[in-house]
Short mmCIF file of C-alpha atoms (C1' of nucleotides) in Angstrom, two decimals:
data_model
loop_
_atom_site.label_atom_id
_atom_site.label_comp_id
_atom_site.label_asym_id
_atom_site.label_seq_id
_atom_site.Cartn_x
_atom_site.Cartn_y
_atom_site.Cartn_z
CA UNK A 1 -38.83 28.94 -1.22
CA UNK A 2 -38.21 25.59 -2.03
CA UNK A 3 -40.22 23.92 -4.35
CA UNK A 4 -41.99 21.02 -3.06
CA UNK A 5 -41.08 17.74 -4.24
CA UNK A 6 -44.19 17.63 -6.17
CA UNK A 7 -43.33 20.74 -7.84
CA UNK A 8 -40.10 19.40 -8.78
CA UNK A 9 -41.62 16.43 -10.25
CA UNK A 10 -43.93 18.52 -12.13
CA UNK A 11 -41.20 20.56 -13.48
CA UNK A 12 -39.49 17.57 -14.68
CA UNK A 13 -42.46 16.14 -16.24
CA UNK A 14 -43.24 19.37 -17.62
CA UNK A 15 -40.02 19.88 -19.26
CA UNK A 16 -39.99 16.39 -20.39
CA UNK A 17 -43.29 16.71 -21.98
CA UNK A 18 -42.15 19.75 -23.67
CA UNK A 19 -39.83 17.68 -25.59
CA UNK A 20 -42.40 15.41 -26.83
CA UNK A 21 -43.86 12.20 -26.06
CA UNK A 22 -41.30 11.44 -23.62
CA UNK A 23 -43.52 11.15 -20.67
CA UNK A 24 -46.31 9.46 -22.37
CA UNK A 25 -44.79 6.05 -22.11
CA UNK A 26 -44.47 3.60 -19.32
CA UNK A 27 -41.74 1.09 -18.97
CA UNK A 28 -44.31 -1.65 -19.11
CA UNK A 29 -45.84 -0.57 -22.35
CA UNK A 30 -45.75 -3.14 -25.02
CA UNK A 31 -44.47 -0.58 -27.41
CA UNK A 32 -42.26 2.23 -26.45
CA UNK A 33 -41.91 5.39 -28.47
CA UNK A 34 -39.74 5.09 -31.47
CA UNK A 35 -39.78 8.63 -32.51
CA UNK A 36 -37.63 9.82 -29.75
CA UNK A 37 -36.36 13.23 -30.49
CA UNK A 38 -34.56 13.92 -27.36
CA UNK A 39 -32.20 11.72 -25.65
CA UNK A 40 -31.29 12.48 -22.11
CA UNK A 41 -27.90 12.74 -20.60
CA UNK A 42 -27.24 10.07 -18.16
CA UNK A 43 -28.62 10.84 -14.75
CA UNK A 44 -26.58 9.79 -11.84
CA UNK A 45 -29.17 10.56 -9.27
CA UNK A 46 -32.53 9.93 -10.73
CA UNK A 47 -35.19 10.56 -8.18
CA UNK A 48 -38.91 10.81 -7.96
CA UNK A 49 -41.07 9.46 -10.67
CA UNK A 50 -38.93 10.31 -13.61
CA UNK A 51 -38.38 8.75 -16.97
CA UNK A 52 -35.44 9.11 -19.22
CA UNK A 53 -34.52 7.87 -22.60
CA UNK A 54 -30.84 7.33 -23.11
CA UNK A 55 -28.90 6.41 -26.13
CA UNK A 56 -28.10 2.78 -26.34
CA UNK A 57 -24.55 3.95 -26.76
CA UNK A 58 -24.43 5.52 -23.37
CA UNK A 59 -22.12 3.42 -21.33
CA UNK A 60 -23.62 4.30 -18.04
CA UNK A 61 -27.04 3.52 -19.26
CA UNK A 62 -25.80 0.27 -20.72
CA UNK A 63 -24.53 -0.68 -17.35
CA UNK A 64 -27.66 0.47 -15.64
CA UNK A 65 -25.61 2.58 -13.36
CA UNK A 66 -26.91 4.85 -10.67
CA UNK A 67 -25.15 6.62 -7.92
CA UNK A 68 -27.84 5.42 -5.60
CA UNK A 69 -27.02 1.98 -4.30
CA UNK A 70 -29.38 -0.11 -6.34
CA UNK A 71 -29.60 -3.82 -6.24
CA UNK A 72 -31.02 -6.09 -8.80
CA UNK A 73 -34.52 -7.26 -8.12
CA UNK A 74 -36.09 -10.21 -9.78
CA UNK A 75 -39.23 -9.13 -11.49
CA UNK A 76 -39.41 -12.26 -13.56
CA UNK A 77 -39.26 -10.24 -16.70
CA UNK A 78 -36.13 -10.59 -18.69
CA UNK A 79 -36.96 -7.65 -20.86
CA UNK A 80 -37.16 -5.16 -18.06
CA UNK A 81 -34.40 -4.94 -15.54
CA UNK A 82 -35.63 -3.86 -12.18
CA UNK A 83 -33.50 -2.57 -9.36
CA UNK A 84 -34.42 -1.43 -5.91
CA UNK A 85 -32.66 1.05 -3.66
CA UNK A 86 -30.70 -0.12 -0.68
CA UNK A 87 -30.69 3.21 1.05
CA UNK A 88 -27.60 4.54 2.71
CA UNK A 89 -25.31 3.48 5.51
CA UNK A 90 -25.12 6.04 8.27
CA UNK A 91 -23.30 6.33 11.55
CA UNK A 92 -25.29 4.93 14.41
CA UNK A 93 -24.07 7.78 16.54
CA UNK A 94 -25.10 10.28 14.01
CA UNK A 95 -21.68 11.81 14.19
CA UNK A 96 -20.40 14.58 12.01
CA UNK A 97 -17.02 15.14 10.55
CA UNK A 98 -15.10 18.12 11.63
CA UNK A 99 -16.40 20.05 8.82
CA UNK A 100 -19.88 19.23 9.74
CA UNK A 101 -20.60 16.51 7.31
CA UNK A 102 -22.50 13.40 8.07
CA UNK A 103 -21.39 9.97 7.16
CA UNK A 104 -23.26 8.50 4.25
CA UNK A 105 -21.61 5.39 3.04
CA UNK A 106 -22.65 3.40 0.07
CA UNK A 107 -24.32 0.17 1.00
CA UNK A 108 -22.66 -2.83 -0.53
CA UNK A 109 -24.82 -4.26 -3.23
CA UNK A 110 -24.16 -7.85 -2.43
CA UNK A 111 -26.14 -9.07 0.55
CA UNK A 112 -23.24 -10.78 2.06
CA UNK A 113 -20.94 -7.84 1.58
CA UNK A 114 -23.55 -5.60 3.06
CA UNK A 115 -23.81 -7.62 6.20
CA UNK A 116 -20.14 -7.54 6.52
CA UNK A 117 -20.12 -3.84 5.96
CA UNK A 118 -22.54 -3.27 8.75
CA UNK A 119 -20.26 -4.97 11.15
CA UNK A 120 -17.61 -2.43 10.53
CA UNK A 121 -17.47 0.86 12.26
CA UNK A 122 -17.94 4.44 11.36
CA UNK A 123 -14.92 5.82 9.65
CA UNK A 124 -15.32 9.02 11.48
CA UNK A 125 -16.19 8.15 15.06
CA UNK A 126 -15.75 4.47 15.15
CA UNK A 127 -19.31 4.03 16.17
CA UNK A 128 -21.60 1.42 14.76
CA UNK A 129 -22.89 1.73 11.26
CA UNK A 130 -26.52 1.55 10.47
CA UNK A 131 -28.26 0.88 7.24
CA UNK A 132 -30.93 3.40 6.55
CA UNK A 133 -33.21 1.63 4.16
CA UNK A 134 -35.07 3.34 1.42
CA UNK A 135 -38.80 3.60 1.75
CA UNK A 136 -39.57 6.16 -0.79
CA UNK A 137 -42.00 4.14 -2.78
CA UNK A 138 -45.02 3.54 -0.68
CA UNK A 139 -42.93 2.36 2.17
CA UNK A 140 -40.83 0.19 -0.09
CA UNK A 141 -37.56 0.97 -1.72
CA UNK A 142 -37.49 3.19 -4.73
CA UNK A 143 -37.35 1.08 -7.85
CA UNK A 144 -35.64 1.77 -11.13
CA UNK A 145 -36.47 0.04 -14.35
CA UNK A 146 -34.29 -0.32 -17.38
CA UNK A 147 -35.37 -1.51 -20.74
CA UNK A 148 -33.35 -1.66 -23.92
CA UNK A 149 -35.33 -1.04 -27.02
CA UNK A 150 -33.61 -0.51 -30.30
CA UNK A 151 -31.24 2.37 -30.16
CA UNK A 152 -32.56 3.59 -26.88
CA UNK A 153 -32.48 2.61 -23.31
CA UNK A 154 -35.59 3.54 -21.41
CA UNK A 155 -35.34 4.32 -17.78
CA UNK A 156 -38.09 4.81 -15.29
CA UNK A 157 -37.88 5.54 -11.60
CA UNK A 158 -40.66 4.96 -9.13
CA UNK A 159 -40.57 6.57 -5.74
CA UNK A 160 -38.64 9.42 -4.19
CA UNK A 161 -35.63 8.55 -2.10
CA UNK A 162 -36.32 9.40 1.50
CA UNK A 163 -32.73 9.33 2.60
CA UNK A 164 -29.50 11.11 1.84
CA UNK A 165 -27.39 10.17 -1.06
CA UNK A 166 -24.74 7.64 -0.38
CA UNK A 167 -21.26 7.94 -1.70
CA UNK A 168 -21.07 7.23 -5.35
CA UNK A 169 -19.57 4.08 -6.50
CA UNK A 170 -16.43 5.83 -7.49
CA UNK A 171 -16.14 7.54 -4.19
CA UNK A 172 -16.59 4.33 -2.36
CA UNK A 173 -14.03 2.62 -4.49
CA UNK A 174 -11.60 5.44 -4.12
CA UNK A 175 -12.01 5.42 -0.42
CA UNK A 176 -11.43 1.78 -0.27
CA UNK A 177 -8.36 1.79 -2.36
CA UNK A 178 -6.91 4.64 -0.50
CA UNK A 179 -7.36 3.00 2.75
CA UNK A 180 -5.90 -0.06 1.48
CA UNK A 181 -2.91 1.74 0.26
CA UNK A 182 -2.50 3.60 3.44
CA UNK A 183 -2.71 0.65 5.60
CA UNK A 184 -0.36 -1.12 3.37
CA UNK A 185 2.20 1.53 3.62
CA UNK A 186 2.35 2.10 7.15
CA UNK A 187 -0.09 2.71 9.64
CA UNK A 188 1.14 5.49 11.53
CA UNK A 189 3.63 7.95 10.58
CA UNK A 190 3.74 7.78 6.91
CA UNK A 191 0.19 8.01 6.70
CA UNK A 192 -0.08 11.13 8.48
CA UNK A 193 2.49 12.54 6.31
CA UNK A 194 0.64 11.60 3.32
CA UNK A 195 -2.39 13.02 4.71
CA UNK A 196 -0.71 16.17 5.27
CA UNK A 197 0.39 16.27 1.78
CA UNK A 198 -2.99 15.74 0.60
CA UNK A 199 -4.30 18.38 2.73
CA UNK A 200 -1.83 20.81 1.56
CA UNK A 201 -2.58 20.02 -1.92
CA UNK A 202 -6.09 20.41 -1.43
CA UNK A 203 -5.80 23.45 0.44
CA UNK A 204 -3.31 24.97 -1.75
CA UNK A 205 -4.96 24.27 -4.86
CA UNK A 206 -7.26 26.75 -5.97
CA UNK A 207 -8.79 23.97 -7.46
CA UNK A 208 -10.65 23.17 -4.55
CA UNK A 209 -13.00 25.66 -5.47
CA UNK A 210 -12.59 25.09 -9.00
CA UNK A 211 -13.21 21.51 -8.83
CA UNK A 212 -16.50 21.72 -7.48
CA UNK A 213 -17.40 24.01 -10.07
CA UNK A 214 -16.25 21.91 -12.69
CA UNK A 215 -17.71 18.91 -11.54
CA UNK A 216 -21.01 18.55 -12.39
CA UNK A 217 -23.14 19.04 -9.65
CA UNK A 218 -21.13 18.77 -6.80
CA UNK A 219 -23.75 19.35 -4.50
CA UNK A 220 -25.55 16.53 -5.47
CA UNK A 221 -22.89 14.19 -5.31
CA UNK A 222 -21.32 14.46 -2.24
CA UNK A 223 -23.04 16.46 -0.23
CA UNK A 224 -24.78 14.68 2.04
CA UNK A 225 -27.58 15.73 3.69
CA UNK A 226 -26.44 18.76 5.16
CA UNK A 227 -25.40 20.40 2.22
CA UNK A 228 -27.83 19.13 0.07
CA UNK A 229 -30.57 20.54 1.86
CA UNK A 230 -28.91 23.70 1.95
CA UNK A 231 -27.48 23.82 -1.34
CA UNK A 232 -30.21 22.34 -2.85
CA UNK A 233 -32.01 25.28 -2.59
CA UNK A 234 -29.59 27.57 -3.72
CA UNK A 235 -28.00 25.37 -6.06
CA UNK A 236 -30.89 23.90 -7.53
CA UNK A 237 -32.61 26.89 -8.20
CA UNK A 238 -29.88 28.25 -10.07
CA UNK A 239 -29.53 25.15 -11.73
CA UNK A 240 -32.84 25.05 -13.06
CA UNK A 241 -32.90 28.61 -13.65
CA UNK A 242 -29.74 28.83 -15.39
CA UNK A 243 -30.07 25.97 -17.54
CA UNK A 244 -33.57 26.09 -18.11
CA UNK A 245 -33.48 26.67 -21.48
CA UNK A 246 -31.36 24.00 -22.07
CA UNK A 247 -31.65 23.29 -25.29
CA UNK A 248 -32.33 20.57 -26.89
CA UNK A 249 -29.85 18.30 -26.04
CA UNK A 250 -30.16 16.31 -23.16
CA UNK A 251 -32.15 18.00 -20.77
CA UNK A 252 -32.58 15.75 -18.13
CA UNK A 253 -29.31 16.09 -16.78
CA UNK A 254 -29.70 19.09 -14.86
CA UNK A 255 -32.73 18.36 -13.26
CA UNK A 256 -32.52 15.57 -11.20
CA UNK A 257 -29.44 16.59 -9.78
CA UNK A 258 -30.48 19.24 -7.79
CA UNK A 259 -33.90 19.15 -8.05
CA UNK A 260 -35.52 16.53 -6.40
CA UNK A 261 -33.44 15.31 -3.78
CA UNK A 262 -33.01 18.01 -1.58
CA UNK A 263 -36.52 18.23 -1.22
CA UNK A 264 -36.93 14.76 -1.14
CA UNK A 265 -35.20 14.14 1.80
CA UNK A 266 -35.50 17.14 3.47
CA UNK A 267 -38.83 15.89 3.93
CA UNK A 268 -37.86 12.85 5.61
CA UNK A 269 -38.08 13.21 9.20
CA UNK A 270 -35.49 10.99 10.23
CA UNK A 271 -32.82 12.34 8.19
CA UNK A 272 -34.22 15.43 8.22
CA UNK A 273 -31.64 16.99 10.04
CA UNK A 274 -31.77 20.28 8.88
CA UNK A 275 -29.17 20.91 6.86
CA UNK A 276 -27.36 22.41 9.27
CA UNK A 277 -26.10 24.91 7.46
CA UNK A 278 -23.39 24.67 9.51
CA UNK A 279 -21.02 24.16 6.91
CA UNK A 280 -20.24 26.39 4.38
CA UNK A 281 -21.49 25.35 1.33
CA UNK A 282 -19.36 27.69 -0.17
CA UNK A 283 -17.68 25.50 -2.39
CA UNK A 284 -20.58 23.84 -3.64
CA UNK A 285 -22.84 26.57 -3.56
CA UNK A 286 -21.28 28.70 -5.97
CA UNK A 287 -20.10 26.16 -8.19
CA UNK A 288 -23.18 24.46 -8.10
CA UNK A 289 -24.91 27.21 -9.57
CA UNK A 290 -22.66 27.20 -12.41
CA UNK A 291 -22.58 23.62 -12.79
CA UNK A 292 -26.00 23.09 -13.43
CA UNK A 293 -25.47 23.85 -16.80
CA UNK A 294 -22.65 21.71 -16.93
CA UNK A 295 -24.73 19.08 -15.77
CA UNK A 296 -25.76 18.17 -19.03
CA UNK A 297 -22.51 17.01 -19.85
CA UNK A 298 -22.73 13.43 -19.62
CA UNK A 299 -19.37 12.78 -18.66
CA UNK A 300 -19.33 14.66 -15.66
CA UNK A 301 -22.33 13.57 -14.28
CA UNK A 302 -21.92 10.17 -14.71
CA UNK A 303 -18.41 9.73 -14.28
CA UNK A 304 -16.95 12.07 -12.16
CA UNK A 305 -18.72 12.18 -9.08
CA UNK A 306 -15.92 11.71 -6.95
CA UNK A 307 -14.81 15.10 -6.68
CA UNK A 308 -17.72 16.52 -5.44
CA UNK A 309 -16.90 15.22 -2.29
CA UNK A 310 -14.39 17.69 -1.96
CA UNK A 311 -16.79 20.08 -2.07
CA UNK A 312 -16.83 21.29 1.17
CA UNK A 313 -14.07 23.09 0.66
CA UNK A 314 -11.36 21.65 2.13
CA UNK A 315 -10.60 18.62 3.41
CA UNK A 316 -12.33 18.43 6.13
CA UNK A 317 -11.77 16.12 8.41
CA UNK A 318 -9.01 15.10 10.23
CA UNK A 319 -9.11 12.04 11.82
CA UNK A 320 -10.12 11.46 15.09
CA UNK A 321 -10.48 8.32 16.65
CA UNK A 322 -10.29 5.76 14.20
CA UNK A 323 -6.90 5.91 13.04
CA UNK A 324 -5.96 2.78 14.35
CA UNK A 325 -6.57 0.34 12.04
CA UNK A 326 -8.73 -2.09 13.33
CA UNK A 327 -10.11 -4.09 10.81
CA UNK A 328 -13.14 -2.32 10.90
CA UNK A 329 -11.71 0.94 11.25
CA UNK A 330 -9.15 0.54 8.82
CA UNK A 331 -11.78 0.16 6.45
CA UNK A 332 -12.14 3.67 6.51
CA UNK A 333 -10.15 5.86 8.51
CA UNK A 334 -11.32 9.29 8.66
CA UNK A 335 -8.54 10.33 6.65
CA UNK A 336 -9.30 8.01 4.05
CA UNK A 337 -12.70 9.19 4.05
CA UNK A 338 -11.75 12.66 3.69
CA UNK A 339 -9.45 11.91 1.02
CA UNK A 340 -12.03 10.28 -0.87
CA UNK A 341 -13.54 13.52 -1.09
CA UNK A 342 -10.92 14.86 -3.14
CA UNK A 343 -10.52 14.15 -6.58
CA UNK A 344 -12.23 11.85 -8.54
CA UNK A 345 -11.03 9.17 -10.50
CA UNK A 346 -9.74 9.73 -13.71
CA UNK A 347 -12.36 9.28 -16.04
CA UNK A 348 -11.93 11.40 -18.88
CA UNK A 349 -14.81 11.31 -20.94
CA UNK A 350 -15.77 8.02 -21.58
CA UNK A 351 -19.07 8.65 -22.60
CA UNK A 352 -19.46 8.52 -26.02
CA UNK A 353 -21.95 10.48 -27.25
CA UNK A 354 -24.86 10.19 -25.51
CA UNK A 355 -26.12 12.66 -27.53
CA UNK A 356 -27.49 11.55 -30.55
CA UNK A 357 -28.64 14.85 -31.04
CA UNK A 358 -25.47 16.35 -31.12
CA UNK A 359 -23.54 14.08 -33.03
CA UNK A 360 -20.88 12.28 -31.65
CA UNK A 361 -18.13 14.37 -32.61
CA UNK A 362 -18.41 17.20 -30.45
CA UNK A 363 -20.31 16.09 -27.67
CA UNK A 364 -18.77 17.90 -24.97
CA UNK A 365 -18.18 21.02 -26.56
CA UNK A 366 -21.45 21.34 -27.93
CA UNK A 367 -23.00 20.75 -24.79
CA UNK A 368 -20.94 22.96 -22.94
CA UNK A 369 -21.54 25.72 -25.12
CA UNK A 370 -25.13 25.87 -24.75
CA UNK A 371 -25.10 25.06 -21.23
CA UNK A 372 -22.53 27.04 -19.82
CA UNK A 373 -23.62 29.99 -21.48
CA UNK A 374 -25.57 30.91 -18.59
CA UNK A 375 -22.97 31.76 -16.22
CA UNK A 376 -19.52 31.87 -16.11
CA UNK A 377 -18.27 28.80 -15.36
CA UNK A 378 -15.91 29.91 -13.13
CA UNK A 379 -13.99 31.78 -15.39
CA UNK A 380 -11.95 30.51 -17.95
CA UNK A 381 -11.03 27.42 -16.43
CA UNK A 382 -14.44 26.58 -16.54
CA UNK A 383 -14.87 24.56 -19.48
CA UNK A 384 -15.66 21.14 -18.80
CA UNK A 385 -12.85 19.79 -20.53
CA UNK A 386 -10.54 21.89 -18.66
CA UNK A 387 -12.10 20.85 -15.61
CA UNK A 388 -11.77 17.32 -16.27
CA UNK A 389 -8.23 17.50 -16.79
CA UNK A 390 -7.92 19.48 -13.82
CA UNK A 391 -9.61 16.93 -11.91
CA UNK A 392 -7.46 14.31 -13.15
CA UNK A 393 -4.49 16.13 -12.12
CA UNK A 394 -5.81 16.60 -8.80
CA UNK A 395 -6.63 13.12 -8.59
CA UNK A 396 -3.24 12.00 -9.36
CA UNK A 397 -1.67 14.36 -7.06
CA UNK A 398 -3.86 13.42 -4.35
CA UNK A 399 -3.92 9.84 -5.01
CA UNK A 400 -0.57 8.96 -5.94
CA UNK A 401 -1.24 5.65 -4.58
CA UNK A 402 -3.66 4.80 -7.10
"C1'" DT B 1 -14.00 -9.64 -2.83
"C1'" DC B 2 -17.54 -7.23 -5.17
"C1'" DT B 3 -20.73 -5.95 -8.67
"C1'" DT B 4 -24.18 -7.12 -11.86
"C1'" DG B 5 -27.61 -10.03 -14.10
"C1'" DC B 6 -30.42 -13.94 -14.23
"C1'" DG B 7 -33.89 -16.74 -12.70
"C1'" DG B 8 -36.16 -20.15 -9.34
"C1'" DG B 9 -39.10 -19.84 -5.62
"C1'" DC B 10 -42.03 -18.02 -1.71
"C1'" DG B 11 -45.35 -15.05 0.53
"C1'" DC B 12 -48.68 -11.37 0.34
"C1'" DG B 13 -52.45 -8.61 -1.25
"C1'" DC C 1 -50.97 -11.14 -11.15
"C1'" DG C 2 -47.91 -7.86 -9.56
"C1'" DC C 3 -44.63 -6.98 -6.20
"C1'" DG C 4 -41.03 -7.51 -2.75
"C1'" DC C 5 -37.55 -10.32 -1.55
"C1'" DC C 6 -34.45 -14.38 -0.49
"C1'" DC C 7 -31.18 -17.47 -2.58
"C1'" DG C 8 -27.77 -19.39 -5.58
"C1'" DC C 9 -25.23 -19.25 -9.87
"C1'" DA C 10 -22.27 -17.17 -13.18
"C1'" DA C 11 -19.45 -13.74 -15.46
"C1'" DG C 12 -16.51 -10.07 -14.99
"C1'" DA C 13 -13.57 -6.78 -12.72
#
DNA sequence: TCTTGCGGGCGCG
DNA sequence: CGCGCCCGCAAGA
């Protein structure tokens, strides 16, 4: 069945150790390993007690990014940056979108902005929003530590998130800008039209399915709880399984994605809603499996989360109540929300080469080769690059506004 | 308007 | 001392 969280952790550690001293260090060590042989691909969703060593060239690592909503915490140590998880903003009514998804908004990082955010209402049902705080580390929020040392950036996570994943930063931004645009244009009619267009696009495009595939782990990204739990299993297993061998390059990538979380929160009682399988994880499921391999690709993972949202398959929701744009509502009309699910922002492949191993030149390709080998990535289209572009296109189509 | 980092300061164990 | 956390400041987007 599922692997327990512990197992997952173990796997990670295990694999990590396989690559060398990687796990032998602690972020607080006076001296960190210098003979790093393996650099990890940037992990968007680090969870559990994991450690990663990124290239100091990795943009995401440089920015200490995480798709979890992490806020800076003062640990009175200028050499080690510490951040703690803010959890996830959920609907107080525990509503679901038409396609069965739950609302998992990204908590604003800034205290003031967060308070303001909580005063707004659920983009789906207009109900009150509630901040589900993270208590995955002994009752306290999960903490992440970043330390730059020479040509590497050491990352260490303490605690396992006991809540669903919030929207990624990109998703949140996309949602916001979309809403803004929509409201700006015109509240009623045009918007619907636009929506329709979007829907059609989405629906029409084969991409829908494709996207997810391409994206790196879709499941992880967007899928909120429901899916995750569900997928997780399926997806993650494949993931691990398929990419297990992942070579040498950055290994980490695949793992966290699917691995820990599902478990992680499935365990949490509160959230625990079973993943109601209600929804078809179709999109994600399949793709996911493939993706895993893809995971390694840095770019995807780190950058393109947005898409994943789409995942479900289609655009899901149609708006219900909140169309009106009250201030709060406008913030996120359902539509907007759904739209956010679509394509991701255009981020080609910013990452430079996180892979020291592979030399900068061919990062992607190289990676993909090894990785994807396992399955088909969805057919030809599958290559990551292709995918990216694809995504971009989608994005543009969908988000003309942007 | 936010995000991200920094750092002073407080309370607790 | 370590840790969690509040607060304000500043830079940048």
